[in-house]
Coordinates of C-alpha atoms in Angstrom, one line a residue:
Chain A
M27 CA -67.6 9.9 50.5
P28 CA -64.2 11.0 49.2
L29 CA -62.7 9.1 46.3
V30 CA -59.3 7.9 45.2
R31 CA -58.6 9.1 41.6
V32 CA -56.1 8.8 38.8
H33 CA -56.2 11.5 36.1
N34 CA -54.4 12.2 32.8
F35 CA -52.2 9.1 33.1
S36 CA -50.8 8.7 29.6
I37 CA -49.7 5.3 28.1
S38 CA -48.7 4.0 24.8
L39 CA -50.8 1.5 22.8
D40 CA -48.7 -1.2 24.3
G41 CA -49.4 0.1 27.8
F42 CA -46.1 1.8 28.8
G43 CA -46.4 4.9 31.0
A44 CA -42.8 5.8 30.5
G45 CA -40.0 4.7 28.2
E46 CA -36.4 3.9 29.2
P47 CA -33.8 4.8 30.3
Q48 CA -35.2 7.5 32.6
S49 CA -32.8 10.3 33.5
A50 CA -32.7 14.0 34.5
E51 CA -32.5 14.8 30.8
A52 CA -35.2 12.4 29.7
P53 CA -37.8 11.9 32.5
F54 CA -39.8 9.6 30.2
G55 CA -36.9 7.9 28.5
H56 CA -37.2 7.2 24.8
A57 CA -40.9 8.2 25.0
G58 CA -39.8 11.9 25.2
E59 CA -42.9 14.1 25.3
R60 CA -44.9 12.0 22.9
L61 CA -47.1 10.5 25.6
H62 CA -48.2 13.9 26.8
E63 CA -48.6 16.0 23.6
W64 CA -52.3 15.7 23.8
M65 CA -52.3 17.6 27.1
F66 CA -49.9 20.3 25.9
G67 CA -52.6 21.3 23.3
T68 CA -55.3 22.0 25.9
R69 CA -56.3 25.1 27.7
F70 CA -55.8 23.2 30.9
W71 CA -52.1 23.2 30.1
A72 CA -51.6 26.7 28.6
E73 CA -53.6 29.7 27.6
G74 CA -54.7 29.6 24.0
G75 CA -55.1 25.8 24.0
S76 CA -58.1 23.8 22.9
A77 CA -61.3 23.8 25.0
G78 CA -62.4 20.5 23.4
M79 CA -62.7 16.9 24.6
D80 CA -59.0 16.6 25.7
D81 CA -59.4 19.8 27.8
S82 CA -62.6 18.5 29.5
F83 CA -60.8 15.3 30.5
A84 CA -57.6 17.0 31.6
L85 CA -59.3 19.6 33.8
R86 CA -60.7 17.1 36.2
H87 CA -57.1 16.5 37.4
S88 CA -57.4 19.6 39.5
V89 CA -61.0 19.6 40.7
G90 CA -61.8 18.4 44.3
I91 CA -58.4 17.1 45.2
G92 CA -57.1 17.4 48.7
A93 CA -53.8 15.5 48.5
E94 CA -51.6 13.6 46.0
I95 CA -49.6 10.4 46.4
M96 CA -46.8 9.8 43.9
G97 CA -44.0 7.2 43.5
A98 CA -40.3 8.0 43.9
N99 CA -39.9 7.7 40.1
K100 CA -42.3 10.6 39.6
F101 CA -40.5 12.9 42.1
G102 CA -37.1 12.8 40.5
P103 CA -34.7 10.9 38.2
P104 CA -33.0 7.7 39.3
G105 CA -30.7 8.6 42.3
W106 CA -32.5 11.8 43.4
Q107 CA -32.4 10.4 46.9
D108 CA -28.6 11.0 46.9
D109 CA -29.1 14.7 46.2
P110 CA -30.1 16.5 49.4
D111 CA -31.1 19.6 47.4
W112 CA -33.5 17.9 45.0
K113 CA -36.9 19.4 45.3
G114 CA -38.8 17.8 42.4
W115 CA -39.0 18.7 38.7
W116 CA -41.5 21.5 39.1
G117 CA -39.6 24.6 40.5
P118 CA -40.5 26.6 43.5
N119 CA -44.3 26.5 42.9
P120 CA -45.3 22.9 42.0
P121 CA -48.6 22.3 40.3
F122 CA -50.1 20.3 43.2
H123 CA -51.1 22.9 45.7
T124 CA -51.9 20.3 48.4
P125 CA -50.0 18.0 50.7
T126 CA -48.2 15.6 48.4
Y127 CA -46.9 12.3 49.6
V128 CA -43.8 10.8 47.9
L129 CA -43.4 7.0 48.4
T130 CA -39.7 6.3 48.9
H131 CA -37.6 3.8 50.8
R132 CA -35.4 6.7 51.9
P133 CA -37.6 9.3 53.4
R134 CA -36.4 12.8 54.3
S135 CA -37.9 15.8 56.1
P136 CA -41.0 17.5 54.6
L137 CA -40.4 20.2 52.0
E138 CA -42.7 23.2 52.1
M139 CA -43.0 24.8 48.6
E140 CA -44.8 27.9 47.4
G141 CA -48.5 27.7 46.4
G142 CA -49.7 25.2 49.0
T143 CA -47.6 22.2 48.0
T144 CA -45.8 20.4 50.8
F145 CA -43.9 17.3 49.9
H146 CA -43.9 14.6 52.6
F147 CA -41.8 11.5 52.2
L148 CA -43.2 8.1 53.3
S149 CA -41.7 4.6 53.3
T150 CA -44.9 2.6 53.8
S151 CA -47.5 0.5 52.0
P152 CA -50.1 1.9 49.6
E153 CA -52.9 1.3 52.2
E154 CA -51.0 3.2 54.9
A155 CA -50.0 6.0 52.6
L156 CA -53.6 6.4 51.5
A157 CA -54.9 6.6 55.1
I158 CA -52.4 9.4 55.8
A159 CA -53.3 11.2 52.6
Q160 CA -57.0 10.9 53.2
E161 CA -56.6 12.3 56.7
A162 CA -54.9 15.3 55.2
A163 CA -57.4 15.7 52.4
G164 CA -60.4 15.7 54.7
D165 CA -63.6 15.9 52.6
L166 CA -61.7 16.1 49.3
D167 CA -60.4 13.3 47.1
V168 CA -56.9 11.8 46.9
R169 CA -55.1 11.7 43.6
I170 CA -52.7 8.9 42.8
G171 CA -50.2 10.8 40.6
G172 CA -48.1 8.1 39.1
G173 CA -45.8 6.8 37.8
A174 CA -47.0 3.6 36.2
T175 CA -45.7 1.3 39.0
T176 CA -47.4 3.3 41.7
V177 CA -50.7 3.5 39.8
R178 CA -50.5 -0.2 39.1
E179 CA -49.9 -1.0 42.8
F180 CA -52.8 1.1 44.0
V181 CA -55.1 -0.5 41.4
A182 CA -53.9 -4.0 42.3
A183 CA -54.7 -3.2 46.0
D184 CA -58.2 -2.3 44.9
L185 CA -57.8 1.2 46.3
V186 CA -58.7 3.3 43.2
D187 CA -62.3 4.4 42.5
H188 CA -61.7 6.3 39.2
L189 CA -58.9 5.6 36.8
H190 CA -58.4 7.8 33.7
L191 CA -55.8 6.6 31.2
V192 CA -54.9 8.3 27.9
Q193 CA -53.7 6.1 25.2
A194 CA -51.4 7.8 22.7
P195 CA -51.0 6.3 19.2
I196 CA -47.4 5.1 19.6
V197 CA -45.8 1.8 20.4
L198 CA -42.9 2.1 22.9
G199 CA -41.9 -1.5 23.1
R200 CA -40.2 -1.1 26.5
G201 CA -40.4 0.9 29.7
T202 CA -42.7 0.8 32.7
R203 CA -46.0 -0.9 31.9
I204 CA -49.3 -0.1 33.6
W205 CA -50.9 -3.5 33.0
D206 CA -48.5 -6.0 34.5
G207 CA -50.2 -8.1 37.2
L208 CA -53.6 -6.6 36.6
E209 CA -56.5 -8.7 35.4
A210 CA -60.3 -8.5 35.0
L211 CA -60.6 -4.8 35.8
E212 CA -63.9 -5.0 33.9
D213 CA -65.3 -6.9 37.0
T214 CA -64.7 -3.9 39.2
Y215 CA -65.0 -1.0 36.9
D216 CA -67.3 0.2 34.1
I217 CA -64.9 0.9 31.3
E218 CA -65.4 3.5 28.7
A219 CA -63.2 4.2 25.7
V220 CA -63.6 7.4 23.6
S221 CA -61.2 8.5 20.9
S222 CA -60.4 12.2 20.6
P223 CA -59.8 14.2 17.4
S224 CA -56.3 14.7 18.7
G225 CA -55.5 11.0 18.1
V226 CA -55.5 9.8 21.7
T227 CA -58.1 7.5 23.3
H228 CA -59.4 8.3 26.7
L229 CA -60.1 5.3 28.8
T230 CA -62.1 5.8 32.0
F231 CA -62.6 3.1 34.7
T232 CA -65.4 3.9 37.1
R233 CA -65.8 1.7 40.1
K234 CA -69.1 -0.2 39.9
A235 CA -71.6 0.2 42.7
G236 CA -71.1 -2.5 45.4
T237 CA -67.4 -3.2 44.5
A238 CA -65.8 -0.9 47.1
E239 CA -63.5 -2.6 49.5
V240 CA -65.0 -2.7 53.0
P241 CA -63.0 -0.3 55.2
A242 CA -61.1 -2.1 57.8
Chain B
M11 CA -49.8 -3.6 -6.1
P12 CA -51.3 -6.3 -3.9
L13 CA -51.2 -5.7 -0.1
V14 CA -50.7 -7.7 3.0
R15 CA -53.5 -7.1 5.4
V16 CA -54.7 -8.0 8.9
H17 CA -58.4 -7.5 9.7
N18 CA -60.6 -7.8 12.7
F19 CA -57.9 -8.9 15.0
S20 CA -59.3 -8.4 18.5
I21 CA -57.1 -7.7 21.6
S22 CA -57.7 -6.7 25.2
L23 CA -56.8 -3.3 26.6
D24 CA -53.5 -4.9 27.7
G25 CA -52.9 -6.3 24.2
F26 CA -53.7 -10.0 24.5
G27 CA -55.2 -11.7 21.4
A28 CA -56.1 -14.8 23.3
G29 CA -56.3 -15.8 26.9
E30 CA -55.0 -19.1 28.4
P31 CA -55.1 -22.0 28.6
Q32 CA -56.2 -22.6 25.0
S33 CA -58.0 -25.9 24.4
A34 CA -60.6 -27.5 22.1
E35 CA -63.3 -26.3 24.5
A36 CA -61.9 -22.8 25.0
P37 CA -60.1 -21.7 21.8
F38 CA -59.4 -18.3 23.4
G39 CA -58.7 -19.5 26.9
H40 CA -60.2 -17.4 29.7
A41 CA -61.0 -14.7 27.3
G42 CA -63.9 -16.8 26.1
E43 CA -65.9 -14.9 23.4
R44 CA -65.4 -11.5 25.0
L45 CA -62.8 -10.3 22.5
H46 CA -65.1 -10.9 19.6
E47 CA -68.5 -9.9 20.9
W48 CA -68.3 -6.7 18.9
M49 CA -68.2 -8.7 15.7
F50 CA -71.1 -11.0 16.6
G51 CA -73.3 -7.9 16.7
T52 CA -72.6 -7.0 13.0
R53 CA -74.4 -7.8 9.8
F54 CA -71.0 -9.0 8.6
W55 CA -71.4 -11.9 11.1
A56 CA -75.1 -12.6 11.0
E57 CA -78.3 -11.4 9.3
G58 CA -80.1 -8.9 11.5
G59 CA -76.9 -7.5 12.9
S60 CA -75.9 -3.8 13.0
A61 CA -74.8 -2.0 9.8
G62 CA -72.9 0.6 11.7
M63 CA -69.2 1.4 12.3
D64 CA -68.3 -2.1 13.5
D65 CA -69.8 -3.7 10.4
S66 CA -68.0 -1.3 8.1
F67 CA -64.7 -2.2 9.6
A68 CA -65.5 -6.0 9.8
L69 CA -66.6 -6.3 6.2
R70 CA -63.2 -5.4 4.8
H71 CA -62.0 -8.7 6.1
S72 CA -63.5 -10.4 3.0
V73 CA -62.9 -7.9 0.3
G74 CA -60.2 -8.3 -2.3
I75 CA -58.4 -11.2 -0.5
G76 CA -56.8 -14.0 -2.6
A77 CA -55.2 -16.1 0.1
E78 CA -54.8 -16.3 3.9
I79 CA -51.9 -17.2 6.1
M80 CA -52.5 -18.4 9.6
G81 CA -50.5 -19.8 12.5
A82 CA -50.8 -23.3 13.8
N83 CA -52.6 -21.9 16.9
K84 CA -55.4 -20.6 14.8
F85 CA -56.0 -23.8 12.9
G86 CA -56.6 -26.0 16.0
P87 CA -56.2 -26.5 19.7
P88 CA -52.8 -27.5 21.1
G89 CA -52.0 -31.0 19.8
W90 CA -54.1 -30.9 16.7
Q91 CA -51.1 -32.1 14.8
D92 CA -51.5 -35.5 16.5
D93 CA -55.0 -35.9 15.1
P94 CA -54.9 -36.9 11.4
D95 CA -58.6 -36.2 11.1
W96 CA -58.5 -32.6 12.3
K97 CA -59.7 -30.3 9.6
G98 CA -59.9 -26.9 11.5
W99 CA -62.6 -25.4 13.6
W100 CA -64.9 -24.3 10.8
G101 CA -66.7 -27.4 9.5
P102 CA -66.9 -28.6 5.9
N103 CA -67.2 -25.0 4.5
P104 CA -64.7 -22.8 6.2
P105 CA -65.1 -19.0 5.9
F106 CA -61.9 -18.4 3.9
H107 CA -62.9 -19.4 0.3
T108 CA -59.3 -19.1 -0.9
P109 CA -56.1 -21.0 -0.6
T110 CA -55.2 -20.9 3.1
Y111 CA -51.7 -21.5 4.3
V112 CA -51.2 -22.9 7.8
L113 CA -47.7 -22.4 9.3
T114 CA -46.7 -25.5 11.3
H115 CA -43.5 -27.4 12.0
R116 CA -45.4 -30.6 11.2
P117 CA -46.9 -30.1 7.7
R118 CA -49.4 -32.6 6.2
S119 CA -51.0 -33.0 2.8
P120 CA -53.4 -30.3 1.5
L121 CA -57.0 -30.4 2.6
E122 CA -59.5 -29.4 0.0
M123 CA -62.7 -28.2 1.7
E124 CA -66.1 -26.9 0.3
G125 CA -66.5 -23.4 -0.8
G126 CA -63.1 -22.7 -2.3
T127 CA -61.0 -23.1 0.8
T128 CA -57.9 -25.4 0.5
F129 CA -55.7 -25.7 3.5
H130 CA -52.0 -26.0 2.7
F131 CA -49.5 -26.7 5.5
L132 CA -46.1 -25.0 5.4
S133 CA -43.0 -25.2 7.7
T134 CA -41.2 -22.1 6.5
S135 CA -40.4 -18.5 7.3
P136 CA -42.9 -15.6 7.2
E137 CA -41.2 -14.3 4.1
E138 CA -41.3 -17.6 2.2
A139 CA -44.9 -18.3 3.2
L140 CA -45.9 -14.9 2.0
A141 CA -44.2 -15.4 -1.4
I142 CA -46.1 -18.7 -1.8
A143 CA -49.4 -17.1 -0.8
Q144 CA -48.9 -14.0 -3.0
E145 CA -48.2 -16.3 -6.0
A146 CA -51.6 -18.0 -5.3
A147 CA -53.4 -14.7 -4.7
G148 CA -52.4 -13.2 -8.0
D149 CA -53.7 -9.7 -8.2
L150 CA -55.5 -9.9 -4.9
D151 CA -54.3 -9.2 -1.4
V152 CA -53.0 -11.7 1.2
R153 CA -54.6 -11.7 4.7
I154 CA -52.6 -12.6 7.7
G155 CA -55.3 -14.3 9.8
G156 CA -53.7 -14.7 13.2
G157 CA -53.2 -15.6 16.0
A158 CA -51.3 -13.0 17.9
T159 CA -47.9 -14.7 17.5
T160 CA -48.3 -14.9 13.7
V161 CA -49.5 -11.3 13.3
R162 CA -46.6 -10.1 15.5
E163 CA -44.1 -12.1 13.5
F164 CA -45.3 -10.7 10.2
V165 CA -45.4 -7.1 11.5
A166 CA -41.9 -7.5 13.0
A167 CA -40.6 -8.7 9.7
D168 CA -42.1 -5.5 8.1
L169 CA -44.3 -7.5 5.8
V170 CA -47.7 -6.0 6.7
D171 CA -49.2 -3.0 4.9
H172 CA -52.5 -2.6 6.7
L173 CA -53.1 -3.7 10.3
H174 CA -56.6 -3.5 11.9
L175 CA -56.8 -4.2 15.6
V176 CA -59.9 -4.1 17.7
Q177 CA -59.4 -3.3 21.3
A178 CA -62.1 -4.7 23.6
P179 CA -62.6 -3.0 27.0
I180 CA -61.4 -5.9 29.1
V181 CA -58.1 -6.6 30.9
L182 CA -57.0 -10.2 30.4
G183 CA -53.7 -10.1 32.3
R184 CA -52.3 -13.2 30.6
G185 CA -52.3 -15.0 27.3
T186 CA -50.7 -14.3 23.9
R187 CA -49.7 -10.6 23.5
I188 CA -49.6 -8.9 20.1
W189 CA -47.1 -6.2 21.2
D190 CA -44.1 -8.2 22.4
G191 CA -41.0 -7.3 20.5
L192 CA -42.7 -4.5 18.5
E193 CA -41.6 -0.9 18.8
A194 CA -42.0 2.4 17.0
L195 CA -44.8 1.2 14.7
E196 CA -45.7 4.9 14.4
D197 CA -42.5 5.4 12.2
T198 CA -43.8 2.9 9.6
Y199 CA -47.6 3.4 9.9
D200 CA -50.1 6.2 10.2
I201 CA -52.1 5.1 13.2
E202 CA -55.8 6.0 13.7
A203 CA -57.9 5.2 16.8
V204 CA -61.7 5.4 16.7
S205 CA -64.0 4.3 19.5
S206 CA -67.2 2.6 18.5
P207 CA -70.6 2.9 20.3
S208 CA -70.3 -0.8 20.9
G209 CA -67.4 -0.1 23.3
V210 CA -64.5 -1.3 21.3
T211 CA -61.8 0.9 19.8
H212 CA -60.7 0.3 16.2
L213 CA -57.0 0.8 15.6
T214 CA -55.8 1.0 12.0
F215 CA -52.2 1.0 11.0
T216 CA -51.7 2.2 7.4
R217 CA -48.3 1.9 5.9
K218 CA -46.8 5.3 5.2
A219 CA -45.7 6.1 1.6
G220 CA -42.0 5.2 1.1
T221 CA -41.7 2.8 4.0
A222 CA -42.3 -0.4 2.0
E223 CA -39.6 -3.0 2.1
V224 CA -37.7 -3.1 -1.2
P225 CA -38.5 -6.5 -2.8
A226 CA -35.5 -8.8 -2.9

């Protein structure tokens, strides 16, 4: 049965997935690139990178995924909805290569990009967005791509089967926090923590058998 | 030069050092004993325990300490100040064996216990409490014993040289959070994260050379 997965979602020790303020110049606010440095060092990210533990975790981001769902804050800086020409951060060939659903209260027409990515814009609930994405993904899994608010909403709605967080050794103090409103995830998930030589700690949450929500 | 140290301070993945509500029956609220299970499995805690990584970290709690400072919330349940007979959670021979300073807005007379522990009660700032404890500790270090609010206040005041947190793989969702108001600790400390086979992750913050506050 296809799964709903989160991969490579980086947070600070205090749980922030992005700093503030977020802008076109600083997509992650005062966090800068520090949350994601671990990934830049991997072969997954660039030729010549490490093929160690971080690469093994990172690579799964791309395996077996048939669609992505992301929040409006991942697709563009605050106010992108006012720019009819905004097509995301990623240039003409975005790294998704599947149908990609952007949750926004101001949907627009689909954007077909190079390399198999088509952005669809939805103003709907997590449950309904997931049903649409799963239909498009067929036998493959759906990735929840972030940001922190979107990941948190899907986890809170008990829709996520596999959650991979990467805790970077910094304290941001402010921004968008992954944990707010979540509690007792250890009841639903087996949680594993493993620190990497790069300094980050990989946290994986694997849904326990028998805890899946019964499909409606 | 003597140091100011925090050891074995356990937190949840979302940074809570205790759950809620705290009471005489449940000192850590809904967290129960789950934050500290890693320690109960060590030789440091009880004969027959493990002598592995967790024990190595835990043991340093007791080495080279000449005084402890703790917050009112560690000394007793809410309202202990109204009970003139309250002498702490730990029985006649508390595990401190040094002068121990309890920060409370309602100080009382010192309590001399067995085994070298004397509780002193102070209504003062972190800086003043530390000066008093350092005077008592002489050449030895001062331990900041918790709870989360007290640790956070001493870290925020830049008084801590060595901070050891132990992250348990649970999500509490509510309680007393260690991180609130802290930011950019990576500027002051070298931060190391290492996961243990027991499931916890040990976080150590070691003050960088040249970042010590200049004594007044």
